PDB file of C-alpha atoms in Angstrom:
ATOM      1  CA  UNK A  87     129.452 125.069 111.908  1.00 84.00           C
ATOM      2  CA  UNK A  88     131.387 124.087 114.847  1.00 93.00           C
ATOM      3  CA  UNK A  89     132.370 126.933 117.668  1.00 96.00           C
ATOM      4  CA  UNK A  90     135.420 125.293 119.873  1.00 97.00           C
ATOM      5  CA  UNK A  91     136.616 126.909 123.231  1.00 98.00           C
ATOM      6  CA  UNK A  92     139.592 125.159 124.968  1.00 98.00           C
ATOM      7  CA  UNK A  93     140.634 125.779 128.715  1.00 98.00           C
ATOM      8  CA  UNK A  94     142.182 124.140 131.279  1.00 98.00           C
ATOM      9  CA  UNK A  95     145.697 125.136 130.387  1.00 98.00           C
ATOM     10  CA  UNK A  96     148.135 126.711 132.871  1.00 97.00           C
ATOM     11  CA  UNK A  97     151.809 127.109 134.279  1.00 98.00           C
ATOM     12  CA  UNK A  98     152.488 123.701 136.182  1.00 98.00           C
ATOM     13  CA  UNK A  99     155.655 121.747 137.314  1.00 98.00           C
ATOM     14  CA  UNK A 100     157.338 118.706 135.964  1.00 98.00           C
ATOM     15  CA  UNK A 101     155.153 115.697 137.294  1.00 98.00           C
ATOM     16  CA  UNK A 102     151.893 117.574 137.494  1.00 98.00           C
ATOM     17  CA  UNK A 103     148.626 117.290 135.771  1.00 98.00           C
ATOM     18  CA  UNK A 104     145.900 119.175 134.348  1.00 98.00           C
ATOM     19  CA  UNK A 105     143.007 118.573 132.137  1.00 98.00           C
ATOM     20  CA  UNK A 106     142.479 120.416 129.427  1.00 98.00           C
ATOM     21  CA  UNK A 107     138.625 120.994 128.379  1.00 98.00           C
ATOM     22  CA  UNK A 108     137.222 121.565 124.568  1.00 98.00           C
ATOM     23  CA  UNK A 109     133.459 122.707 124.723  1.00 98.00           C
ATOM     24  CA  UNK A 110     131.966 122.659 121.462  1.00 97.00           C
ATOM     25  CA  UNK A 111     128.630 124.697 120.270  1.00 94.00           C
ATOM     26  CA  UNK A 112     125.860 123.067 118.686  1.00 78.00           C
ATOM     27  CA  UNK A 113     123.288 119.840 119.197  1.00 75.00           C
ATOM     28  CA  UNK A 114     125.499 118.452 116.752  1.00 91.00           C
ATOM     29  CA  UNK A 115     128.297 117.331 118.772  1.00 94.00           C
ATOM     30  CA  UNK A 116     128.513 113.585 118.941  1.00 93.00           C
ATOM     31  CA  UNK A 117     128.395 113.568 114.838  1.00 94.00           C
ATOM     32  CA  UNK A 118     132.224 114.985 115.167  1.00 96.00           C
ATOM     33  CA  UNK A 119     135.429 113.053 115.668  1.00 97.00           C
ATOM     34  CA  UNK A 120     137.723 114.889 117.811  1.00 98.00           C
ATOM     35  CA  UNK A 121     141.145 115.486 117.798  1.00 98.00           C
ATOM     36  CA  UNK A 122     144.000 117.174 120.275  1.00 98.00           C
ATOM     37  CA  UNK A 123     146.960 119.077 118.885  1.00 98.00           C
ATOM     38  CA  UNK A 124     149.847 121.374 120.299  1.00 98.00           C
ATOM     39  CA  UNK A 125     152.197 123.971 118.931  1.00 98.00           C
ATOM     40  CA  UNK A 126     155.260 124.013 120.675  1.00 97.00           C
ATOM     41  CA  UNK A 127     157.371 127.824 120.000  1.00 93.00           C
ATOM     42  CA  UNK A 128     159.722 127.468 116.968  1.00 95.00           C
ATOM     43  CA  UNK A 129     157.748 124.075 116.097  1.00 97.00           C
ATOM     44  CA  UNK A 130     154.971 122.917 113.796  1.00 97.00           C
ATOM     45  CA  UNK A 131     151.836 121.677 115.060  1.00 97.00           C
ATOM     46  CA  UNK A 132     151.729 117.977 116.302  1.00 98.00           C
ATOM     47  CA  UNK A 133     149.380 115.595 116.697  1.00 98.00           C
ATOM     48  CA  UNK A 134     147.960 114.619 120.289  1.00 98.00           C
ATOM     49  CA  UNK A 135     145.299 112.325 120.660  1.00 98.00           C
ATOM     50  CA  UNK A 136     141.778 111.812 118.733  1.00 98.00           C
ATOM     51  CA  UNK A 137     138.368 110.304 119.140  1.00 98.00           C
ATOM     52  CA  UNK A 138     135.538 109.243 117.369  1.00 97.00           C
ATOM     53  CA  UNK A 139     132.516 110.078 118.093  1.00 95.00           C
ATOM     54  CA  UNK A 140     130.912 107.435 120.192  1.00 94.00           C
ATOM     55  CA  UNK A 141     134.402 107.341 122.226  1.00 94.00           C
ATOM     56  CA  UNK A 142     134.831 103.816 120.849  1.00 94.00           C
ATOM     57  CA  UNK A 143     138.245 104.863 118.513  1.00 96.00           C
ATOM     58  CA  UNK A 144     140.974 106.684 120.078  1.00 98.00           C
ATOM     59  CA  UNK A 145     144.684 107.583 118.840  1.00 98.00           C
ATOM     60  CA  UNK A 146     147.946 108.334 120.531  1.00 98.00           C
ATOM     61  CA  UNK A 147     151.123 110.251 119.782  1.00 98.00           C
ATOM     62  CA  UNK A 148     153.650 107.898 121.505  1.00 97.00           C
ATOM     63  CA  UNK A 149     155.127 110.401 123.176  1.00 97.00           C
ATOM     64  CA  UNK A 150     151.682 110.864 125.435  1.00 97.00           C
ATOM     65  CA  UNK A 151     150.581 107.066 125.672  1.00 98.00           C
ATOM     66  CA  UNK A 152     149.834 106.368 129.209  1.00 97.00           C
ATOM     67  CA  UNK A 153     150.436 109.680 130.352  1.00 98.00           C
ATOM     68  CA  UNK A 154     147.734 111.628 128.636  1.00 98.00           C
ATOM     69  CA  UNK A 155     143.569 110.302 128.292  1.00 98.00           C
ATOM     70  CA  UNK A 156     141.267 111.484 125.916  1.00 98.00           C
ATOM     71  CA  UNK A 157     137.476 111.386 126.510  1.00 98.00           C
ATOM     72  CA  UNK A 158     134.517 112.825 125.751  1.00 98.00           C
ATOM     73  CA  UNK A 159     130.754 113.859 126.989  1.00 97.00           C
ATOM     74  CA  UNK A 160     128.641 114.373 123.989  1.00 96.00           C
ATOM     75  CA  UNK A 161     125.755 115.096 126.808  1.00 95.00           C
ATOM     76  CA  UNK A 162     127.954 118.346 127.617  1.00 96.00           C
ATOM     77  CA  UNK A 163     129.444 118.909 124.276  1.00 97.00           C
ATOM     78  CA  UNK A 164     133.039 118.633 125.256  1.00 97.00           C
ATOM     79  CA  UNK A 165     136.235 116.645 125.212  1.00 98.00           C
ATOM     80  CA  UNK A 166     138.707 116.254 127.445  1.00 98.00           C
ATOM     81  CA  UNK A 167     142.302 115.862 127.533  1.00 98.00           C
ATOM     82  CA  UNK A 168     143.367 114.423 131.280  1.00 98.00           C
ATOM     83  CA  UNK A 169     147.256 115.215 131.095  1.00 98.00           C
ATOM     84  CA  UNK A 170     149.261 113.523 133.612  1.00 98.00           C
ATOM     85  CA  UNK A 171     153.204 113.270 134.678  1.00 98.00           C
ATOM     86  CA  UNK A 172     153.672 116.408 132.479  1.00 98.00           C
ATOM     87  CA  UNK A 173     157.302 116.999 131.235  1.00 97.00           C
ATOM     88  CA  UNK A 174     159.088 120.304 130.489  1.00 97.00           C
ATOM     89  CA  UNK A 175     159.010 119.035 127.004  1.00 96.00           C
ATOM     90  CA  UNK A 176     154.816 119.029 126.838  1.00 98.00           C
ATOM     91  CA  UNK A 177     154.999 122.761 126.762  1.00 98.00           C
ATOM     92  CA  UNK A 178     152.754 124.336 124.097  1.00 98.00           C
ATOM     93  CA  UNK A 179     149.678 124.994 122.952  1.00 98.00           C
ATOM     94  CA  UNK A 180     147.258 122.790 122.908  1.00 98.00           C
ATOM     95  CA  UNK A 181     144.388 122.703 120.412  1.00 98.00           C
ATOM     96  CA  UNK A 182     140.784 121.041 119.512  1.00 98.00           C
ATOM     97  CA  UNK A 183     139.522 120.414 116.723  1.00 98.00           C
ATOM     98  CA  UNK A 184     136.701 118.900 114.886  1.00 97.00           C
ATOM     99  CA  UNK A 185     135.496 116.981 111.892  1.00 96.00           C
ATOM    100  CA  UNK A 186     132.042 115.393 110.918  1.00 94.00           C
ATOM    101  CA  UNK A 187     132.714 111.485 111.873  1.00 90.00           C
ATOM    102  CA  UNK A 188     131.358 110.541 108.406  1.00 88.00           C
ATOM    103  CA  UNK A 189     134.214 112.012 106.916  1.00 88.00           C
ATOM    104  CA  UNK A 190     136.796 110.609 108.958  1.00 91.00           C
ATOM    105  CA  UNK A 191     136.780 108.689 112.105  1.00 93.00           C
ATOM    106  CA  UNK A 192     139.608 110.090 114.329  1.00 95.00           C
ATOM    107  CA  UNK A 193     142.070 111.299 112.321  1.00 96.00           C
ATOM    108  CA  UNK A 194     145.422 111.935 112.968  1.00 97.00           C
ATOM    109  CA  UNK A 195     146.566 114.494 110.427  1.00 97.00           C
ATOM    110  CA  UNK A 196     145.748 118.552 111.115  1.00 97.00           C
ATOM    111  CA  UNK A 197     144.642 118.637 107.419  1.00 97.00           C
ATOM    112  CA  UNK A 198     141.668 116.441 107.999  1.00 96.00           C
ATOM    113  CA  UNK A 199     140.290 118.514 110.353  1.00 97.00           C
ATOM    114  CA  UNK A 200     137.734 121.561 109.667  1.00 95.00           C
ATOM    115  CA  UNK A 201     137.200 123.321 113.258  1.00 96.00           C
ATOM    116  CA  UNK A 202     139.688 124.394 115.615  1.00 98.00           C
ATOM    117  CA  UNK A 203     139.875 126.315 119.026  1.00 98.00           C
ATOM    118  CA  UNK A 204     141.833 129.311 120.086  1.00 98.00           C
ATOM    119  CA  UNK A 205     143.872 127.083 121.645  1.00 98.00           C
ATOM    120  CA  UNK A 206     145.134 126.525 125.801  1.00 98.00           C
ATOM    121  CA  UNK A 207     148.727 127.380 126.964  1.00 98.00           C
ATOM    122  CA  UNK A 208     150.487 124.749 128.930  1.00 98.00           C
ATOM    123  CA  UNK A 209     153.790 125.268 129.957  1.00 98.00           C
ATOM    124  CA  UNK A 210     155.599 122.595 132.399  1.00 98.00           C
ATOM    125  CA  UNK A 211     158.579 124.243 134.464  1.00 97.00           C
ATOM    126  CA  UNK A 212     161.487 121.689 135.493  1.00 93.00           C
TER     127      UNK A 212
END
């Protein structure tokens, strides 16, 4: 069982950035691949970015590459999503979540996923 507690998120302009924290419970964490989603209002949820578990495999909306960074410290239990040159249209809420990395590596689909967060709001004013 994975407990996941996002924060970070907050009302920032066009251009800004933020970083978005996931802290995870457990001595388990580095077995997980972890992924980033976001729920914009009258929208489905999307995917964001992933990682696997030794930070070696990461994935990308294309929408986010080279704006947004995904990392993690398994020594703190928590990932991180570094958000930069945010644009109204980033609004949402942003989610963790986590699967055991012997399942999957770092998925891209919500369904592969077992743990999630509450979830962080980030809205980007123009």
């Amino acid at each position: 069982q994975v407990h996941l507690v996002e924060s970070g998120g907050g009302l920032v302009q066009a251009g800004d950035s933020l970083r978005l924290s996931c802290a995870a419970s457990g001595r388990t964490f580095s077995m997980y691949a972890m992924g980033w989603f976001r729920q914009a209002p009258g929208k489905e949820r999307e995917f964001v970015a992933s990682i696997g578990w030794n930070s070696s495999i990461t994935h990308y909306t294309d929408s986010v590459k080279g704006r947004f960074t995904i990392s993690r410290d398994n020594a703190k239990n928590t990932v991180y999503l570094q958000v930069n040159s945010l644009k109204p249209e980033d609004t949402a809420v942003y989610y963790c979540a986590a699967v055991r990395s012997d399942r999957y590596s770092a998925p891209v689909r919500d369904s592969l996923y077992d743990y999630w967060g509450q979830g962080t709001q980030v809205t980007v004013s123009s």
